[in-house]
């Protein structure tokens, strides 16, 4: 054949453009068609490159390492529109996915200008078709160009192919296409083929910046297998078991039900009644004869546990490469039909006319090659994106699919019913619990009212008893006064029972105590401000002890002539403490004594012991406590003094309160608790402190009785 520098098509531009617009609904179906042409040519590697720096003038390159095209191939095959390649005894005819010979129009759908570079038999040629300024009546033609004029973006890749075809489209409008959509579009592209069957690798690279490195990534399917609740495959092993979950979660209105794992139903053909996935059936051939042909349905179909993205992500979180995706670009829940390993219908579910609620939970990939048999009518549409007509083969396919889909939906409906019953059972139980709670609350309310009545009655009785007790107390006080008047004993300090003298002495002692204590506080403040407190601490302690003893003596003036303290070194500590505390009265502090009648004898100095008790009471009032409890634990020989206030939050180490000079009060000396600790040591007693959020307790171990 004599080669020329131009190869005309056998259609006008008007016809080609019209066909192209009818054939393809979007850029991706057109691109998939060009990739399919490479696969038809026996390619094992097809690469798609998108340069979209200027989105309205993007560049596409589709490179394959197939058989390539010679000048004769271009002139007698490529430029011939409507050529059935399967019946022309061409190479790869068994693998050819189309037979209309119009797939090349995808290039004109993408742009008005494109280049074809082809290698075959050691020859490399470059051609261009430019319809930018062409009229509808013009005849398109491929113009031979210098290969260097093509400016191949991926030249190193192209040079590595011994044979193949490169199609470069320029001025492609990809407005509205964002890089973030690339992954979804790669998955869409992957769905155009049964990748495991085509014996080829498809790769995609996307460039949006001038200095961006070109990196190709393999196109692969992303299917949320682990989100499937029920699964059917025509034969074992079509889908690897590791891709499927043994159990999944089914969404429910209650979290405890939603979190429960449900065993996945794995179905085989034997689980579907009255179904023959393969067999023979008569169909009319292109010549009008009825002839018997073999048919077989292969593939898998599943039903998702949920189509909510958040819930599906929870089921597939352990397998990020196989996740359920549904967005504006990519829709996973479709029943994809393949013929000769290429997508024939993106979603065959509408053909089944299934109106059940869970029909949109179906996803699958099935093959039915009888739909595109060489000897039967071609029922695929011109764009190879669907099927046309009401052919008996479509009817047969629907008959095979319906029982499978119905079984899957039945399984999903069944588990949905189980979930609803579980939710209803829990809600009924919660309702009963609530009713019982309300019943108990009502009973409690009634009991509270009854208790209130009883308490009111008891209060009235207590008031009456208190009045009687007050009368008896007054009688006892009168009797005591008479007895004291009659007593001949003299007070050990005062020498008489003259109450005026006692009150005067108590007043004088109070004044001296307060004066000493005030001076002592000023000394502490002055010396602490100069960091010289340690030097005078010995005198501060002495002064504090003296003022404390004066305070105690003042409190004991009226008690010194009692038998339990008069001239003794060994005393009944419990009796003394009880007697001493009963002589005290504070407006804002309630003093509670919890002692048994069992005596506890210990060798003490009564004024030192009184000073300990006074310090505890003063410390409790400083902490704003309104109650202090003195309790004696007989079996352990322990005295426990508790106030209803916790230690200050400023105290990190509770033992610090016994340290000389430590105080949390603004004008405190930090001596009182130190003296208590030292006095306890003097008596050979052990003292410790414990505190919680409600109270502070000092525990004094008095030793053996």
PDB file of N, CA, C and O in Angstrom, residues 505-517 543-558 560 576 580-581 583-586 589 591 606-619 621:
ATOM      1  N   UNK A 505     -11.548  36.562 138.933  1.00  0.00           N
ATOM      2  CA  UNK A 505     -10.306  35.888 138.566  1.00  0.00           C
ATOM      3  C   UNK A 505     -10.355  35.401 137.118  1.00  0.00           C
ATOM      4  O   UNK A 505      -9.392  35.541 136.363  1.00  0.00           O
ATOM      5  N   UNK A 506     -11.502  34.835 136.734  1.00  0.00           N
ATOM      6  CA  UNK A 506     -11.643  34.361 135.348  1.00  0.00           C
ATOM      7  C   UNK A 506     -11.484  35.504 134.372  1.00  0.00           C
ATOM      8  O   UNK A 506     -10.848  35.373 133.313  1.00  0.00           O
ATOM      9  N   UNK A 507     -12.058  36.671 134.710  1.00  0.00           N
ATOM     10  CA  UNK A 507     -11.951  37.845 133.836  1.00  0.00           C
ATOM     11  C   UNK A 507     -10.491  38.287 133.692  1.00  0.00           C
ATOM     12  O   UNK A 507     -10.013  38.586 132.594  1.00  0.00           O
ATOM     13  N   UNK A 508      -9.793  38.338 134.870  1.00  0.00           N
ATOM     14  CA  UNK A 508      -8.400  38.766 134.835  1.00  0.00           C
ATOM     15  C   UNK A 508      -7.547  37.777 134.019  1.00  0.00           C
ATOM     16  O   UNK A 508      -6.686  38.174 133.234  1.00  0.00           O
ATOM     17  N   UNK A 509      -7.762  36.487 134.237  1.00  0.00           N
ATOM     18  CA  UNK A 509      -7.002  35.469 133.486  1.00  0.00           C
ATOM     19  C   UNK A 509      -7.261  35.581 131.989  1.00  0.00           C
ATOM     20  O   UNK A 509      -6.356  35.404 131.170  1.00  0.00           O
ATOM     21  N   UNK A 510      -8.508  35.855 131.604  1.00  0.00           N
ATOM     22  CA  UNK A 510      -8.840  36.013 130.181  1.00  0.00           C
ATOM     23  C   UNK A 510      -8.077  37.176 129.580  1.00  0.00           C
ATOM     24  O   UNK A 510      -7.513  37.094 128.483  1.00  0.00           O
ATOM     25  N   UNK A 511      -8.017  38.285 130.301  1.00  0.00           N
ATOM     26  CA  UNK A 511      -7.300  39.452 129.784  1.00  0.00           C
ATOM     27  C   UNK A 511      -5.824  39.177 129.616  1.00  0.00           C
ATOM     28  O   UNK A 511      -5.210  39.536 128.593  1.00  0.00           O
ATOM     29  N   UNK A 512      -5.229  38.505 130.640  1.00  0.00           N
ATOM     30  CA  UNK A 512      -3.793  38.184 130.548  1.00  0.00           C
ATOM     31  C   UNK A 512      -3.547  37.229 129.382  1.00  0.00           C
ATOM     32  O   UNK A 512      -2.594  37.389 128.611  1.00  0.00           O
ATOM     33  N   UNK A 513      -4.410  36.206 129.251  1.00  0.00           N
ATOM     34  CA  UNK A 513      -4.255  35.221 128.152  1.00  0.00           C
ATOM     35  C   UNK A 513      -4.300  35.912 126.786  1.00  0.00           C
ATOM     36  O   UNK A 513      -3.437  35.702 125.940  1.00  0.00           O
ATOM     37  N   UNK A 514      -5.305  36.770 126.617  1.00  0.00           N
ATOM     38  CA  UNK A 514      -5.452  37.437 125.311  1.00  0.00           C
ATOM     39  C   UNK A 514      -4.277  38.347 125.027  1.00  0.00           C
ATOM     40  O   UNK A 514      -3.809  38.463 123.885  1.00  0.00           O
ATOM     41  N   UNK A 515      -3.770  39.048 126.084  1.00  0.00           N
ATOM     42  CA  UNK A 515      -2.636  39.953 125.880  1.00  0.00           C
ATOM     43  C   UNK A 515      -1.387  39.183 125.469  1.00  0.00           C
ATOM     44  O   UNK A 515      -0.683  39.557 124.531  1.00  0.00           O
ATOM     45  N   UNK A 516      -1.118  38.068 126.174  1.00  0.00           N
ATOM     46  CA  UNK A 516       0.056  37.244 125.836  1.00  0.00           C
ATOM     47  C   UNK A 516      -0.083  36.683 124.424  1.00  0.00           C
ATOM     48  O   UNK A 516       0.868  36.703 123.635  1.00  0.00           O
ATOM     49  N   UNK A 517      -1.277  36.190 124.106  1.00  0.00           N
ATOM     50  CA  UNK A 517      -1.478  35.576 122.785  1.00  0.00           C
ATOM     51  C   UNK A 517      -1.336  36.605 121.669  1.00  0.00           C
ATOM     52  O   UNK A 517      -0.763  36.328 120.619  1.00  0.00           O
ATOM     53  N   UNK A 543       5.760  30.983 125.192  1.00  0.00           N
ATOM     54  CA  UNK A 543       4.678  31.934 125.403  1.00  0.00           C
ATOM     55  C   UNK A 543       3.322  31.304 125.078  1.00  0.00           C
ATOM     56  O   UNK A 543       2.326  31.536 125.778  1.00  0.00           O
ATOM     57  N   UNK A 544       3.275  30.521 123.983  1.00  0.00           N
ATOM     58  CA  UNK A 544       2.020  29.890 123.586  1.00  0.00           C
ATOM     59  C   UNK A 544       1.557  28.898 124.646  1.00  0.00           C
ATOM     60  O   UNK A 544       0.372  28.812 124.976  1.00  0.00           O
ATOM     61  N   UNK A 545       2.514  28.144 125.198  1.00  0.00           N
ATOM     62  CA  UNK A 545       2.152  27.201 126.252  1.00  0.00           C
ATOM     63  C   UNK A 545       1.600  27.945 127.461  1.00  0.00           C
ATOM     64  O   UNK A 545       0.599  27.542 128.068  1.00  0.00           O
ATOM     65  N   UNK A 546       2.260  29.031 127.817  1.00  0.00           N
ATOM     66  CA  UNK A 546       1.828  29.793 128.986  1.00  0.00           C
ATOM     67  C   UNK A 546       0.433  30.368 128.785  1.00  0.00           C
ATOM     68  O   UNK A 546      -0.436  30.275 129.662  1.00  0.00           O
ATOM     69  N   UNK A 547       0.209  30.987 127.604  1.00  0.00           N
ATOM     70  CA  UNK A 547      -1.113  31.555 127.346  1.00  0.00           C
ATOM     71  C   UNK A 547      -2.172  30.463 127.293  1.00  0.00           C
ATOM     72  O   UNK A 547      -3.296  30.636 127.753  1.00  0.00           O
ATOM     73  N   UNK A 548      -1.784  29.317 126.743  1.00  0.00           N
ATOM     74  CA  UNK A 548      -2.723  28.199 126.691  1.00  0.00           C
ATOM     75  C   UNK A 548      -3.086  27.706 128.074  1.00  0.00           C
ATOM     76  O   UNK A 548      -4.244  27.371 128.356  1.00  0.00           O
ATOM     77  N   UNK A 549      -2.072  27.624 128.944  1.00  0.00           N
ATOM     78  CA  UNK A 549      -2.369  27.170 130.308  1.00  0.00           C
ATOM     79  C   UNK A 549      -3.259  28.166 131.028  1.00  0.00           C
ATOM     80  O   UNK A 549      -4.173  27.795 131.781  1.00  0.00           O
ATOM     81  N   UNK A 550      -3.018  29.475 130.830  1.00  0.00           N
ATOM     82  CA  UNK A 550      -3.878  30.480 131.439  1.00  0.00           C
ATOM     83  C   UNK A 550      -5.320  30.314 130.981  1.00  0.00           C
ATOM     84  O   UNK A 550      -6.268  30.417 131.768  1.00  0.00           O
ATOM     85  N   UNK A 551      -5.489  30.064 129.653  1.00  0.00           N
ATOM     86  CA  UNK A 551      -6.834  29.872 129.105  1.00  0.00           C
ATOM     87  C   UNK A 551      -7.492  28.655 129.741  1.00  0.00           C
ATOM     88  O   UNK A 551      -8.662  28.665 130.103  1.00  0.00           O
ATOM     89  N   UNK A 552      -6.703  27.602 129.914  1.00  0.00           N
ATOM     90  CA  UNK A 552      -7.225  26.375 130.516  1.00  0.00           C
ATOM     91  C   UNK A 552      -7.574  26.591 131.982  1.00  0.00           C
ATOM     92  O   UNK A 552      -8.620  26.156 132.477  1.00  0.00           O
ATOM     93  N   UNK A 553      -6.656  27.284 132.701  1.00  0.00           N
ATOM     94  CA  UNK A 553      -6.912  27.560 134.122  1.00  0.00           C
ATOM     95  C   UNK A 553      -8.199  28.360 134.273  1.00  0.00           C
ATOM     96  O   UNK A 553      -9.040  28.088 135.142  1.00  0.00           O
ATOM     97  N   UNK A 554      -8.364  29.346 133.399  1.00  0.00           N
ATOM     98  CA  UNK A 554      -9.583  30.149 133.431  1.00  0.00           C
ATOM     99  C   UNK A 554     -10.817  29.262 133.282  1.00  0.00           C
ATOM    100  O   UNK A 554     -11.814  29.437 133.995  1.00  0.00           O
ATOM    101  N   UNK A 555     -10.749  28.309 132.330  1.00  0.00           N
ATOM    102  CA  UNK A 555     -11.886  27.413 132.106  1.00  0.00           C
ATOM    103  C   UNK A 555     -12.106  26.454 133.261  1.00  0.00           C
ATOM    104  O   UNK A 555     -13.206  25.909 133.442  1.00  0.00           O
ATOM    105  N   UNK A 556     -11.029  26.198 134.057  1.00  0.00           N
ATOM    106  CA  UNK A 556     -11.119  25.182 135.100  1.00  0.00           C
ATOM    107  C   UNK A 556     -11.292  25.761 136.502  1.00  0.00           C
ATOM    108  O   UNK A 556     -11.313  25.034 137.483  1.00  0.00           O
ATOM    109  N   UNK A 557     -11.354  27.096 136.588  1.00  0.00           N
ATOM    110  CA  UNK A 557     -11.422  27.745 137.898  1.00  0.00           C
ATOM    111  C   UNK A 557     -12.512  27.122 138.773  1.00  0.00           C
ATOM    112  O   UNK A 557     -12.324  26.851 139.952  1.00  0.00           O
ATOM    113  N   UNK A 558     -13.643  26.892 138.149  1.00  0.00           N
ATOM    114  CA  UNK A 558     -14.770  26.377 138.919  1.00  0.00           C
ATOM    115  C   UNK A 558     -14.720  24.863 139.099  1.00  0.00           C
ATOM    116  O   UNK A 558     -15.611  24.286 139.715  1.00  0.00           O
ATOM    117  N   UNK A 560     -11.668  23.092 139.889  1.00  0.00           N
ATOM    118  CA  UNK A 560     -10.427  22.637 140.521  1.00  0.00           C
ATOM    119  C   UNK A 560     -10.650  21.903 141.843  1.00  0.00           C
ATOM    120  O   UNK A 560      -9.784  21.178 142.304  1.00  0.00           O
ATOM    121  N   UNK A 576     -12.245  13.289 133.353  1.00  0.00           N
ATOM    122  CA  UNK A 576     -11.761  14.673 133.383  1.00  0.00           C
ATOM    123  C   UNK A 576     -12.166  15.420 132.104  1.00  0.00           C
ATOM    124  O   UNK A 576     -12.666  16.544 132.156  1.00  0.00           O
ATOM    125  N   UNK A 580     -14.506  18.536 131.923  1.00  0.00           N
ATOM    126  CA  UNK A 580     -13.957  19.805 131.432  1.00  0.00           C
ATOM    127  C   UNK A 580     -14.792  20.355 130.270  1.00  0.00           C
ATOM    128  O   UNK A 580     -15.138  21.536 130.233  1.00  0.00           O
ATOM    129  N   UNK A 581     -15.128  19.475 129.319  1.00  0.00           N
ATOM    130  CA  UNK A 581     -15.873  19.928 128.136  1.00  0.00           C
ATOM    131  C   UNK A 581     -17.283  20.379 128.495  1.00  0.00           C
ATOM    132  O   UNK A 581     -17.830  21.291 127.870  1.00  0.00           O
ATOM    133  N   UNK A 583     -18.049  21.984 130.960  1.00  0.00           N
ATOM    134  CA  UNK A 583     -17.993  23.324 131.564  1.00  0.00           C
ATOM    135  C   UNK A 583     -17.884  24.423 130.519  1.00  0.00           C
ATOM    136  O   UNK A 583     -17.933  25.603 130.854  1.00  0.00           O
ATOM    137  N   UNK A 584     -17.684  24.026 129.251  1.00  0.00           N
ATOM    138  CA  UNK A 584     -17.484  25.004 128.181  1.00  0.00           C
ATOM    139  C   UNK A 584     -18.786  25.247 127.430  1.00  0.00           C
ATOM    140  O   UNK A 584     -19.645  24.367 127.334  1.00  0.00           O
ATOM    141  N   UNK A 585     -18.880  26.419 126.848  1.00  0.00           N
ATOM    142  CA  UNK A 585     -20.059  26.748 126.039  1.00  0.00           C
ATOM    143  C   UNK A 585     -19.654  27.742 124.963  1.00  0.00           C
ATOM    144  O   UNK A 585     -19.087  28.800 125.270  1.00  0.00           O
ATOM    145  N   UNK A 586     -19.909  27.370 123.688  1.00  0.00           N
ATOM    146  CA  UNK A 586     -19.563  28.242 122.556  1.00  0.00           C
ATOM    147  C   UNK A 586     -20.816  28.433 121.709  1.00  0.00           C
ATOM    148  O   UNK A 586     -21.536  27.469 121.415  1.00  0.00           O
ATOM    149  N   UNK A 589     -20.407  26.621 118.057  1.00  0.00           N
ATOM    150  CA  UNK A 589     -19.756  25.304 117.995  1.00  0.00           C
ATOM    151  C   UNK A 589     -20.479  24.330 118.916  1.00  0.00           C
ATOM    152  O   UNK A 589     -20.632  24.586 120.116  1.00  0.00           O
ATOM    153  N   UNK A 591     -20.378  20.881 120.810  1.00  0.00           N
ATOM    154  CA  UNK A 591     -19.399  19.914 121.313  1.00  0.00           C
ATOM    155  C   UNK A 591     -20.151  18.640 121.696  1.00  0.00           C
ATOM    156  O   UNK A 591     -21.076  18.664 122.518  1.00  0.00           O
ATOM    157  N   UNK A 606      -3.000  18.111 134.427  1.00  0.00           N
ATOM    158  CA  UNK A 606      -4.347  18.489 134.005  1.00  0.00           C
ATOM    159  C   UNK A 606      -4.362  19.752 133.170  1.00  0.00           C
ATOM    160  O   UNK A 606      -5.158  19.902 132.248  1.00  0.00           O
ATOM    161  N   UNK A 607      -3.456  20.709 133.463  1.00  0.00           N
ATOM    162  CA  UNK A 607      -3.480  21.951 132.689  1.00  0.00           C
ATOM    163  C   UNK A 607      -2.945  21.727 131.280  1.00  0.00           C
ATOM    164  O   UNK A 607      -3.397  22.339 130.327  1.00  0.00           O
ATOM    165  N   UNK A 608      -1.937  20.854 131.155  1.00  0.00           N
ATOM    166  CA  UNK A 608      -1.449  20.512 129.809  1.00  0.00           C
ATOM    167  C   UNK A 608      -2.536  19.810 129.005  1.00  0.00           C
ATOM    168  O   UNK A 608      -2.722  20.073 127.818  1.00  0.00           O
ATOM    169  N   UNK A 609      -3.257  18.884 129.648  1.00  0.00           N
ATOM    170  CA  UNK A 609      -4.339  18.182 128.956  1.00  0.00           C
ATOM    171  C   UNK A 609      -5.439  19.162 128.562  1.00  0.00           C
ATOM    172  O   UNK A 609      -5.976  19.120 127.458  1.00  0.00           O
ATOM    173  N   UNK A 610      -5.772  20.073 129.485  1.00  0.00           N
ATOM    174  CA  UNK A 610      -6.783  21.082 129.156  1.00  0.00           C
ATOM    175  C   UNK A 610      -6.347  21.962 128.004  1.00  0.00           C
ATOM    176  O   UNK A 610      -7.146  22.341 127.137  1.00  0.00           O
ATOM    177  N   UNK A 611      -5.037  22.280 127.967  1.00  0.00           N
ATOM    178  CA  UNK A 611      -4.520  23.109 126.870  1.00  0.00           C
ATOM    179  C   UNK A 611      -4.661  22.377 125.526  1.00  0.00           C
ATOM    180  O   UNK A 611      -4.972  22.985 124.501  1.00  0.00           O
ATOM    181  N   UNK A 612      -4.432  21.044 125.522  1.00  0.00           N
ATOM    182  CA  UNK A 612      -4.616  20.257 124.289  1.00  0.00           C
ATOM    183  C   UNK A 612      -6.061  20.365 123.812  1.00  0.00           C
ATOM    184  O   UNK A 612      -6.340  20.628 122.630  1.00  0.00           O
ATOM    185  N   UNK A 613      -7.011  20.188 124.771  1.00  0.00           N
ATOM    186  CA  UNK A 613      -8.423  20.233 124.391  1.00  0.00           C
ATOM    187  C   UNK A 613      -8.798  21.612 123.856  1.00  0.00           C
ATOM    188  O   UNK A 613      -9.509  21.741 122.846  1.00  0.00           O
ATOM    189  N   UNK A 614      -8.294  22.676 124.528  1.00  0.00           N
ATOM    190  CA  UNK A 614      -8.607  24.031 124.074  1.00  0.00           C
ATOM    191  C   UNK A 614      -8.074  24.284 122.670  1.00  0.00           C
ATOM    192  O   UNK A 614      -8.734  24.910 121.836  1.00  0.00           O
ATOM    193  N   UNK A 615      -6.864  23.812 122.397  1.00  0.00           N
ATOM    194  CA  UNK A 615      -6.270  24.030 121.068  1.00  0.00           C
ATOM    195  C   UNK A 615      -7.077  23.342 119.975  1.00  0.00           C
ATOM    196  O   UNK A 615      -7.244  23.866 118.873  1.00  0.00           O
ATOM    197  N   UNK A 616      -7.565  22.128 120.275  1.00  0.00           N
ATOM    198  CA  UNK A 616      -8.390  21.436 119.276  1.00  0.00           C
ATOM    199  C   UNK A 616      -9.664  22.230 118.994  1.00  0.00           C
ATOM    200  O   UNK A 616     -10.089  22.379 117.844  1.00  0.00           O
ATOM    201  N   UNK A 617     -10.291  22.751 120.042  1.00  0.00           N
ATOM    202  CA  UNK A 617     -11.540  23.487 119.874  1.00  0.00           C
ATOM    203  C   UNK A 617     -11.301  24.785 119.116  1.00  0.00           C
ATOM    204  O   UNK A 617     -12.033  25.137 118.186  1.00  0.00           O
ATOM    205  N   UNK A 618     -10.214  25.508 119.501  1.00  0.00           N
ATOM    206  CA  UNK A 618      -9.896  26.779 118.814  1.00  0.00           C
ATOM    207  C   UNK A 618      -9.585  26.523 117.348  1.00  0.00           C
ATOM    208  O   UNK A 618     -10.019  27.258 116.451  1.00  0.00           O
ATOM    209  N   UNK A 619      -8.827  25.473 117.082  1.00  0.00           N
ATOM    210  CA  UNK A 619      -8.460  25.134 115.692  1.00  0.00           C
ATOM    211  C   UNK A 619      -9.709  24.808 114.871  1.00  0.00           C
ATOM    212  O   UNK A 619      -9.835  25.219 113.715  1.00  0.00           O
ATOM    213  N   UNK A 621     -12.774  25.928 115.393  1.00  0.00           N
ATOM    214  CA  UNK A 621     -13.510  27.174 115.135  1.00  0.00           C
ATOM    215  C   UNK A 621     -12.805  28.018 114.080  1.00  0.00           C
ATOM    216  O   UNK A 621     -13.449  28.671 113.262  1.00  0.00           O
TER     217      UNK A 621
END
